[in-house]
């Protein structure tokens, strides 16, 4: 790294002397004779170290120090003070200056100070790097599961954690763990100690959602008695999780697109652009591409969101993970409900594996909680599971246990045909070779 140095002093001779001296020592030297151009140069170039004169033609050095610190609290500023201004030097140190020098400037002395400051900065950087690595390591655990889909998912989560600016779109059926994934992405990234704000886009009216997201100025509308900061501002440095993104109103879609493209927005009723550094994570349990086709969701926003898409597989496609999760929840509920540890009987395990879990992991969690409460003995059997699970394979005696019953097969078959005809009963009855009214009875009987 070539350290860069900004000299802000109104005396050209001082600037020249420092410039020559430090350039000879392989520093990059920038210089300015006024406070205003000095600040502009600082903001533009972000030099490692600033040598700042206390007295400048267009303002005093202390005020400029404050402005520099406001822009970057970690900036290293060494004050240059004239004779008899030691008090100001003390003030400067209190306001965050790294050190101070007195005029006339002794070049050897400056060099020692600047070198020390640069070294300290580098140490801080290295430290911060290791600290952030440690954070990534222990904040946020992997998503539980061992099937290939979940393994792949955890790799994606880690990749996204290491790319804290990338936008994420999480798609999956209800209860598959979309929110869990959003939290893991935030918790494993270097944003972990900044806020994770979330909001459900389907829950609020358009105007309310807009002011929740972007905030509003005082007097923006009748009820806006005071300025309100939106979630984007509150989440600055962190993550904003937008659930049910497909429900977002078109006007807000446009504003969100601007946030993604320019990292800025305006409060409702505001005229000033506000810059924020927020990662946007979105989720939906619908097929967003269909919403785009219907014209209810902007195509440009859709492509912007799905730079990194995550598809969460339904629980019924996760194989043995059903048991892994069920056991995990058993332990969890035995802890939180303060009940002795329990296990599932082989028959109960078979039902858990065979059931189609329309409510996915959330449903499984509820089923386990219920079983934990119902089972008085140590073993959880089919009788402690809800009826819809027991119905998966009605109990038959002896070896036939492994075969589904005729009724069960009939139910499944009717269901399949109904699905293939999109629920058209006449067509279904025709395919099955039964009358419409018989079909009607069976639909009622099996609760299809
Ligand atoms: N792989 C998993 N391991 C452990 N718990 C999980 C897993 N997936 C989901 N859960 C748990 O299941 C419940 C539902 O998950 P979550 O709220 O993240 O689902 P969702 O996809 O956001 O659902 P919805 O679409 O209804 O909002 C939560 O209690 C969550 O902790
Ligand atoms: Mg959710």
Coordinates of C-alpha atoms and ligand atoms in Angstrom, one line a residue:
X1 CA 0.0 0.0 0.0
X2 CA 1.3 3.5 -0.9
X3 CA 0.1 5.7 2.0
X4 CA -1.4 9.0 1.0
X5 CA -1.1 12.2 2.9
X6 CA -3.2 15.3 2.6
X7 CA -1.5 18.6 3.7
X8 CA -4.0 21.4 4.4
X9 CA -2.0 24.6 5.2
X10 CA -2.3 28.1 3.9
X11 CA 1.5 28.7 3.7
X12 CA 2.7 27.5 0.3
X13 CA 6.3 27.0 1.6
X14 CA 5.2 24.6 4.3
X15 CA 3.1 22.7 1.8
X16 CA 6.0 22.5 -0.7
X17 CA 8.5 21.4 1.9
X18 CA 6.2 18.6 3.2
X19 CA 5.3 17.5 -0.3
X20 CA 8.9 17.2 -1.4
X21 CA 10.0 15.5 1.8
X22 CA 7.2 12.9 1.8
X23 CA 7.2 12.2 -1.9
X24 CA 10.9 11.3 -1.6
X25 CA 9.7 8.7 1.0
X26 CA 7.3 7.2 -1.5
X27 CA 4.1 8.8 -0.1
X28 CA 1.4 10.1 -2.3
X29 CA 0.9 13.7 -1.3
X30 CA -2.1 15.9 -1.9
X31 CA -2.3 19.5 -0.8
X32 CA -4.7 22.3 -0.3
X33 CA -4.5 25.9 1.0
X34 CA -8.0 26.3 2.2
X35 CA -10.5 24.5 4.5
X36 CA -13.2 24.1 1.8
X37 CA -11.0 22.7 -0.9
X38 CA -9.2 20.6 1.7
X39 CA -12.5 19.0 2.8
X40 CA -13.5 18.4 -0.8
X41 CA -10.2 16.7 -1.5
X42 CA -10.5 14.6 1.6
X43 CA -13.9 13.4 0.7
X44 CA -12.8 12.6 -2.8
X45 CA -9.5 10.9 -2.1
X46 CA -9.9 9.5 1.4
X47 CA -6.2 9.8 2.3
X48 CA -4.7 7.8 5.1
X49 CA -3.3 10.8 7.0
X50 CA -4.2 14.5 7.1
X51 CA -1.8 17.2 8.2
X52 CA -4.0 20.0 9.2
X53 CA -3.1 23.6 10.1
X54 CA -5.1 25.1 12.9
X55 CA -5.6 28.5 11.2
X56 CA -6.9 28.6 7.7
X57 CA -8.0 31.6 5.6
X58 CA -11.6 30.4 5.3
X59 CA -12.2 28.7 8.7
X60 CA -10.5 27.2 11.6
X61 CA -8.8 23.8 11.7
X62 CA -10.9 22.5 14.6
X63 CA -14.2 22.9 12.6
X64 CA -12.6 21.2 9.7
X65 CA -11.4 18.4 11.9
X66 CA -15.0 17.9 13.0
X67 CA -16.1 17.7 9.4
X68 CA -13.4 15.3 8.4
X69 CA -14.3 13.1 11.4
X70 CA -18.0 13.3 10.5
X71 CA -17.2 12.0 7.1
X72 CA -14.8 9.2 8.3
X73 CA -14.5 8.7 12.1
X74 CA -11.4 6.7 11.5
X75 CA -9.5 9.4 9.6
X76 CA -6.0 10.1 11.1
X77 CA -5.6 13.8 11.5
X78 CA -2.4 15.4 12.8
X79 CA -2.8 19.0 13.7
X80 CA -0.1 21.6 13.0
X81 CA -0.2 24.4 15.5
X82 CA 1.5 27.8 15.7
X83 CA 3.3 29.0 18.8
X84 CA 1.0 29.7 21.8
X85 CA -1.9 27.7 20.6
X86 CA -1.2 24.6 22.7
X87 CA -4.7 24.9 24.2
X88 CA -6.2 24.5 20.7
X89 CA -4.0 21.5 20.2
X90 CA -5.5 20.0 23.4
X91 CA -9.0 20.7 22.2
X92 CA -8.1 19.0 18.9
X93 CA -6.8 15.9 20.6
X94 CA -10.1 15.7 22.6
X95 CA -12.0 16.0 19.3
X96 CA -10.2 13.0 17.9
X97 CA -7.0 14.3 16.3
X98 CA -4.3 11.6 16.2
X99 CA -1.5 13.9 17.4
X100 CA -0.2 17.4 16.9
X101 CA 3.0 19.2 15.8
X102 CA 4.1 22.7 16.6
X103 CA 5.5 25.2 14.0
X104 CA 8.1 25.5 12.8
X105 CA 7.7 22.0 11.5
X106 CA 10.6 19.7 12.1
X107 CA 10.6 17.3 9.2
X108 CA 12.1 14.4 11.1
X109 CA 9.5 14.8 13.8
X110 CA 6.7 14.8 11.2
X111 CA 8.0 11.7 9.6
X112 CA 8.1 9.8 12.9
X113 CA 4.5 10.9 13.6
X114 CA 3.1 10.1 10.2
X115 CA 4.9 6.7 10.0
X116 CA 3.5 5.8 13.5
X117 CA 0.0 6.8 12.4
X118 CA 0.1 4.8 9.2
X119 CA 1.3 1.8 11.1
X120 CA -1.5 2.1 13.6
X121 CA -4.0 2.4 10.7
X122 CA -2.7 -0.8 9.1
X123 CA -2.8 -2.6 12.4
X124 CA -6.4 -1.5 12.9
X125 CA -7.3 -2.8 9.4
X126 CA -5.7 -6.1 10.0
X127 CA -7.5 -6.4 13.3
X128 CA -10.8 -5.5 11.8
X129 CA -10.3 -8.1 9.1
X130 CA -9.6 -10.9 11.6
X131 CA -12.5 -9.7 13.8
X132 CA -14.9 -9.8 10.9
X133 CA -13.6 -13.3 9.9
X134 CA -14.3 -14.5 13.5
X135 CA -17.7 -12.9 13.3
X136 CA -18.6 -14.6 10.1
X137 CA -17.5 -17.9 11.7
X138 CA -19.5 -17.9 14.8
X139 CA -22.5 -15.7 14.1
X140 CA -25.4 -17.5 12.4
X141 CA -25.3 -21.3 12.4
X142 CA -25.9 -23.3 9.2
X143 CA -29.4 -24.2 8.3
X144 CA -30.1 -27.7 9.7
X145 CA -30.3 -30.5 7.2
X146 CA -28.1 -33.0 5.4
X147 CA -29.9 -33.6 2.1
X148 CA -28.0 -32.3 -1.0
X149 CA -30.4 -29.3 -1.4
X150 CA -29.7 -28.0 2.1
X151 CA -26.0 -28.6 1.7
X152 CA -26.1 -26.5 -1.5
X153 CA -28.2 -23.9 0.3
X154 CA -25.7 -23.5 3.1
X155 CA -22.9 -23.0 0.5
X156 CA -25.1 -20.3 -1.1
X157 CA -25.7 -18.7 2.3
X158 CA -21.9 -18.6 3.0
X159 CA -21.2 -17.1 -0.4
X160 CA -23.8 -14.4 0.1
X161 CA -22.5 -13.7 3.6
X162 CA -19.2 -12.9 2.0
X163 CA -20.8 -10.6 -0.6
X164 CA -22.6 -8.2 1.6
X165 CA -23.9 -6.0 -1.2
X166 CA -25.6 -8.6 -3.3
X167 CA -29.4 -8.6 -3.5
X168 CA -31.1 -11.9 -2.8
X169 CA -34.5 -13.4 -3.8
X170 CA -35.6 -16.4 -1.8
X171 CA -38.4 -18.5 -3.2
X172 CA -40.1 -21.4 -1.6
X173 CA -43.4 -22.8 -0.4
X174 CA -44.8 -21.5 2.9
X175 CA -42.9 -22.8 5.9
X176 CA -39.8 -23.9 4.1
X177 CA -37.5 -21.5 6.0
X178 CA -37.3 -18.4 3.9
X179 CA -37.1 -16.1 6.9
X180 CA -34.6 -18.4 8.5
X181 CA -32.4 -18.2 5.5
X182 CA -32.7 -14.4 5.4
X183 CA -31.6 -14.2 9.0
X184 CA -28.7 -16.6 8.4
X185 CA -27.4 -14.5 5.5
X186 CA -27.5 -11.4 7.6
X187 CA -26.1 -13.1 10.7
X188 CA -23.1 -14.6 8.9
X189 CA -22.2 -11.5 7.0
X190 CA -20.1 -8.6 8.3
X191 CA -23.4 -6.7 8.6
X192 CA -24.4 -9.0 11.6
X193 CA -24.0 -6.3 14.2
X194 CA -26.1 -3.8 12.3
X195 CA -29.9 -3.9 12.2
X196 CA -31.9 -6.5 10.3
X197 CA -35.2 -4.9 9.6
X198 CA -38.1 -6.8 8.1
X199 CA -41.5 -6.0 6.8
X200 CA -44.3 -8.0 5.1
X201 CA -45.2 -6.2 1.8
X202 CA -48.7 -7.8 1.8
X203 CA -49.6 -6.6 5.3
X204 CA -50.0 -2.8 4.8
X205 CA -51.8 -0.4 2.5
X206 CA -49.7 1.2 -0.2
X207 CA -49.3 4.5 1.5
X208 CA -48.5 3.0 4.9
X209 CA -46.0 0.7 3.4
X210 CA -44.3 3.5 1.5
X211 CA -43.9 5.6 4.6
X212 CA -42.7 2.6 6.6
X213 CA -40.0 1.8 4.0
X214 CA -38.9 5.3 3.1
X215 CA -40.0 7.4 6.0
X216 CA -41.6 10.8 5.6
X217 CA -40.8 14.5 6.2
X218 CA -42.8 16.5 8.7
X219 CA -46.0 17.7 7.1
X220 CA -45.7 15.3 4.1
X221 CA -49.4 14.5 4.7
X222 CA -52.0 15.3 7.2
X223 CA -50.9 12.8 9.8
X224 CA -47.2 13.4 9.4
X225 CA -46.8 15.5 12.5
X226 CA -43.1 14.8 12.8
X227 CA -40.3 13.5 10.7
X228 CA -40.1 9.8 10.5
X229 CA -37.2 7.7 9.4
X230 CA -38.1 4.7 7.3
X231 CA -36.8 1.1 7.6
X232 CA -34.2 1.8 4.9
X233 CA -32.6 4.5 7.0
X234 CA -32.9 2.5 10.2
X235 CA -31.3 -0.6 8.6
X236 CA -28.3 1.5 7.3
X237 CA -25.2 -0.7 7.3
X238 CA -27.4 -3.8 7.8
X239 CA -30.1 -5.7 6.0
X240 CA -33.7 -5.1 5.0
X241 CA -35.8 -8.2 4.5
X242 CA -38.9 -7.7 2.3
X243 CA -41.3 -10.6 2.7
X244 CA -44.0 -11.3 0.1
X245 CA -42.2 -9.1 -2.4
X246 CA -44.7 -10.0 -5.1
X247 CA -47.4 -8.0 -3.4
X248 CA -45.4 -4.7 -3.7
X249 CA -47.4 -1.9 -5.3
X250 CA -46.1 -0.6 -8.6
X251 CA -45.2 2.9 -7.3
X252 CA -43.1 1.3 -4.5
X253 CA -41.5 -1.1 -7.0
X254 CA -40.2 1.9 -8.9
X255 CA -38.7 3.4 -5.7
X256 CA -37.2 0.2 -4.7
X257 CA -35.5 -0.2 -8.1
X258 CA -33.9 3.2 -7.5
X259 CA -32.6 2.1 -4.2
X260 CA -31.0 -0.9 -5.8
X261 CA -29.5 1.0 -8.6
X262 CA -28.4 4.2 -6.9
X263 CA -28.4 3.3 -3.3
X264 CA -30.5 6.4 -2.6
X265 CA -34.1 7.4 -2.0
X266 CA -36.2 10.3 -0.8
X267 CA -38.5 10.3 2.2
X268 CA -42.2 10.8 1.4
X269 CA -42.6 14.6 0.9
X270 CA -38.8 15.0 0.7
X271 CA -36.7 16.7 -1.9
X272 CA -33.3 15.5 -0.7
X273 CA -31.7 12.2 -1.7
X274 CA -30.6 10.0 1.2
X275 CA -27.8 7.6 0.7
X276 CA -27.9 4.2 2.4
X277 CA -25.8 1.1 2.5
X278 CA -28.4 -1.7 2.9
X279 CA -28.5 -5.2 1.6
X280 CA -32.0 -6.0 0.3
X281 CA -33.2 -9.6 0.8
X282 CA -36.6 -10.5 -0.6
X283 CA -38.8 -13.5 -0.3
X284 CA -42.0 -14.9 -1.9
X285 CA -43.9 -18.1 -1.8
X286 CA -45.4 -17.4 -5.3
X287 CA -43.7 -17.9 -8.6
X288 CA -42.6 -14.3 -9.2
X289 CA -42.0 -14.9 -12.9
X290 CA -45.8 -15.5 -13.2
X291 CA -46.5 -12.2 -11.5
X292 CA -44.2 -10.5 -14.0
X293 CA -46.0 -12.2 -16.9
X294 CA -49.3 -10.9 -15.6
X295 CA -47.8 -7.4 -15.6
X296 CA -48.2 -7.0 -11.8
X297 CA -44.4 -6.9 -11.2
X298 CA -41.8 -4.9 -13.0
X299 CA -39.6 -7.0 -15.1
X300 CA -36.5 -4.8 -14.6
X301 CA -36.9 -5.1 -10.8
X302 CA -37.4 -8.8 -11.1
X303 CA -34.1 -9.3 -12.9
X304 CA -32.4 -7.0 -10.5
X305 CA -33.7 -9.0 -7.5
X306 CA -33.0 -12.4 -8.8
X307 CA -29.2 -11.8 -9.3
X308 CA -28.8 -14.5 -6.6
X309 CA -32.0 -16.6 -6.5
X310 CA -32.4 -19.1 -3.7
X311 CA -35.0 -21.9 -4.2
X312 CA -36.0 -23.6 -1.0
X313 CA -37.1 -27.2 -1.5
X314 CA -40.4 -28.4 0.0
X315 CA -39.9 -30.6 3.1
X316 CA -41.4 -33.7 1.3
X317 CA -38.4 -33.6 -1.1
X318 CA -35.7 -33.5 1.7
X319 CA -35.7 -37.3 2.4
X320 CA -34.4 -38.3 5.8
X321 CA -34.1 -34.6 6.8
X322 CA -37.7 -34.9 8.0
X323 CA -36.4 -37.2 10.8
X324 CA -33.3 -35.1 11.4
X325 CA -35.5 -32.0 11.9
X326 CA -38.1 -33.9 13.9
X327 CA -35.5 -35.0 16.4
X328 CA -34.0 -31.6 16.5
X329 CA -37.4 -30.1 17.4
X330 CA -38.0 -32.9 19.9
X331 CA -34.8 -31.8 21.8
X332 CA -35.8 -28.2 21.5
X333 CA -39.3 -28.7 22.9
X334 CA -38.1 -30.9 25.6
X335 CA -35.9 -28.0 26.7
X336 CA -38.4 -25.2 26.3
X337 CA -41.4 -27.2 27.6
X338 CA -39.3 -28.7 30.3
X339 CA -40.4 -32.3 29.5
X340 CA -38.3 -35.5 29.6
X341 CA -36.6 -36.5 26.3
X342 CA -38.8 -38.6 24.0
X343 CA -38.3 -40.6 20.8
X344 CA -40.5 -41.5 17.8
X345 CA -41.5 -45.1 17.4
X346 CA -40.5 -46.8 14.0
X347 CA -44.1 -46.6 12.9
X348 CA -44.4 -42.9 13.8
X349 CA -41.1 -42.3 11.9
X350 CA -42.6 -44.0 8.8
X351 CA -45.6 -41.8 8.9
X352 CA -43.4 -38.7 9.2
X353 CA -41.4 -39.8 6.2
X354 CA -44.5 -40.6 4.1
X355 CA -46.6 -37.5 4.8
X356 CA -46.6 -34.8 2.1
X357 CA -46.1 -31.8 4.5
X358 CA -48.1 -29.0 2.7
X359 CA -47.1 -26.7 5.6
X360 CA -43.4 -27.8 5.4
X361 CA -41.0 -27.3 8.3
X362 CA -43.4 -25.0 10.2
X363 CA -46.1 -27.8 10.1
X364 CA -43.5 -30.4 11.2
X365 CA -42.5 -28.2 14.1
X366 CA -46.1 -27.9 15.2
X367 CA -46.7 -31.6 14.9
X368 CA -43.6 -32.3 17.1
X369 CA -44.7 -29.8 19.7
X370 CA -48.2 -31.3 19.8
X371 CA -46.7 -34.9 20.1
X372 CA -44.4 -33.8 22.9
X373 CA -47.4 -32.5 24.9
X374 CA -49.7 -35.5 24.1
X375 CA -47.3 -38.4 24.7
X376 CA -47.2 -39.3 28.3
X377 CA -44.7 -42.1 27.8
X378 CA -41.2 -41.9 26.4
X379 CA -42.1 -43.2 23.0
X380 CA -44.2 -41.1 20.5
X381 CA -46.4 -43.4 18.5
X382 CA -48.8 -42.8 15.5
X383 CA -51.6 -42.1 18.0
X384 CA -49.8 -38.9 19.1
X385 CA -49.7 -37.6 15.5
X386 CA -52.5 -35.6 13.9
X387 CA -55.1 -37.5 11.9
X388 CA -53.9 -36.4 8.5
X389 CA -50.6 -38.0 9.3
X390 CA -52.2 -41.2 10.6
X391 CA -54.2 -41.4 7.4
X392 CA -51.1 -41.6 5.2
X393 CA -50.9 -45.3 5.8
X394 CA -53.9 -46.7 7.8
X395 CA -52.8 -49.4 10.1
X396 CA -53.3 -52.9 8.9
X397 CA -52.3 -56.1 10.7
X398 CA -49.3 -58.2 10.2
X399 CA -46.9 -57.9 7.3
X400 CA -49.3 -56.0 5.1
X401 CA -48.3 -53.0 7.2
X402 CA -45.9 -51.9 4.5
X403 CA -48.6 -51.9 1.8
X404 CA -51.0 -48.9 1.5
X405 CA -54.7 -49.8 1.8
X406 CA -56.9 -50.0 -1.3
X407 CA -58.8 -46.9 0.0
X408 CA -55.6 -45.0 0.4
X409 CA -54.6 -45.9 -3.2
X410 CA -58.0 -44.9 -4.5
X411 CA -57.8 -41.6 -2.7
X412 CA -54.3 -40.9 -4.1
X413 CA -55.3 -41.9 -7.6
X414 CA -58.4 -39.7 -7.6
X415 CA -56.3 -36.8 -6.3
X416 CA -53.7 -37.3 -9.1
X417 CA -56.4 -37.4 -11.8
X418 CA -58.1 -34.3 -10.3
X419 CA -54.8 -32.5 -10.4
X420 CA -54.1 -33.4 -14.0
X421 CA -57.5 -32.1 -15.1
X422 CA -57.1 -29.0 -12.9
X423 CA -60.0 -30.1 -10.8
X424 CA -62.5 -30.7 -13.7
X425 CA -64.9 -33.2 -12.2
X426 CA -66.6 -34.4 -15.4
X427 CA -63.3 -35.1 -17.1
X428 CA -62.0 -36.8 -13.9
X429 CA -65.1 -39.0 -13.7
X430 CA -64.7 -40.0 -17.3
X431 CA -61.1 -40.9 -16.9
X432 CA -61.9 -43.0 -13.8
X433 CA -64.8 -44.7 -15.5
X434 CA -67.3 -43.7 -12.7
X435 CA -70.3 -41.4 -12.6
X436 CA -70.0 -37.8 -11.6
X437 CA -72.1 -38.4 -8.5
X438 CA -69.9 -41.4 -7.4
X439 CA -66.9 -39.2 -7.8
X440 CA -68.6 -36.5 -5.8
X441 CA -69.2 -38.9 -3.0
X442 CA -65.6 -40.1 -3.0
X443 CA -64.3 -36.5 -3.0
X444 CA -66.5 -35.9 0.1
X445 CA -65.4 -39.1 1.7
X446 CA -61.7 -38.5 1.3
X447 CA -61.9 -34.8 2.0
X448 CA -60.2 -33.9 -1.3
Ligands
LIG1 N1 -34.1 -26.3 7.9 C1 -34.7 -25.9 9.1 N2 -34.2 -26.2 10.2 C2 -34.8 -25.9 11.4 N3 -35.9 -25.1 11.5 C3 -36.4 -24.7 10.3 C4 -35.8 -25.0 9.1 N4 -36.6 -24.5 8.1 C5 -37.5 -23.8 8.7 N5 -37.4 -23.9 10.1 C6 -38.4 -23.4 11.1 O1 -39.7 -23.5 10.5 C7 -40.5 -22.4 10.8 C8 -40.9 -21.7 9.5 O2 -39.8 -21.1 8.9 P1 -39.9 -19.7 8.2 O3 -40.7 -18.8 9.0 O4 -38.5 -19.3 7.9 O5 -40.6 -20.1 6.9 P2 -41.1 -19.2 5.6 O6 -40.6 -19.8 4.4 O7 -40.6 -17.7 5.9 O8 -42.7 -19.3 5.7 P3 -43.8 -18.3 5.1 O9 -43.8 -18.4 3.6 O10 -45.1 -18.9 5.7 O11 -43.5 -16.9 5.6 C9 -39.6 -21.5 11.7 O12 -39.9 -21.8 13.0 C10 -38.2 -21.9 11.3 O13 -37.3 -21.7 12.4
LIG2 MG1 -41.9 -16.1 6.3

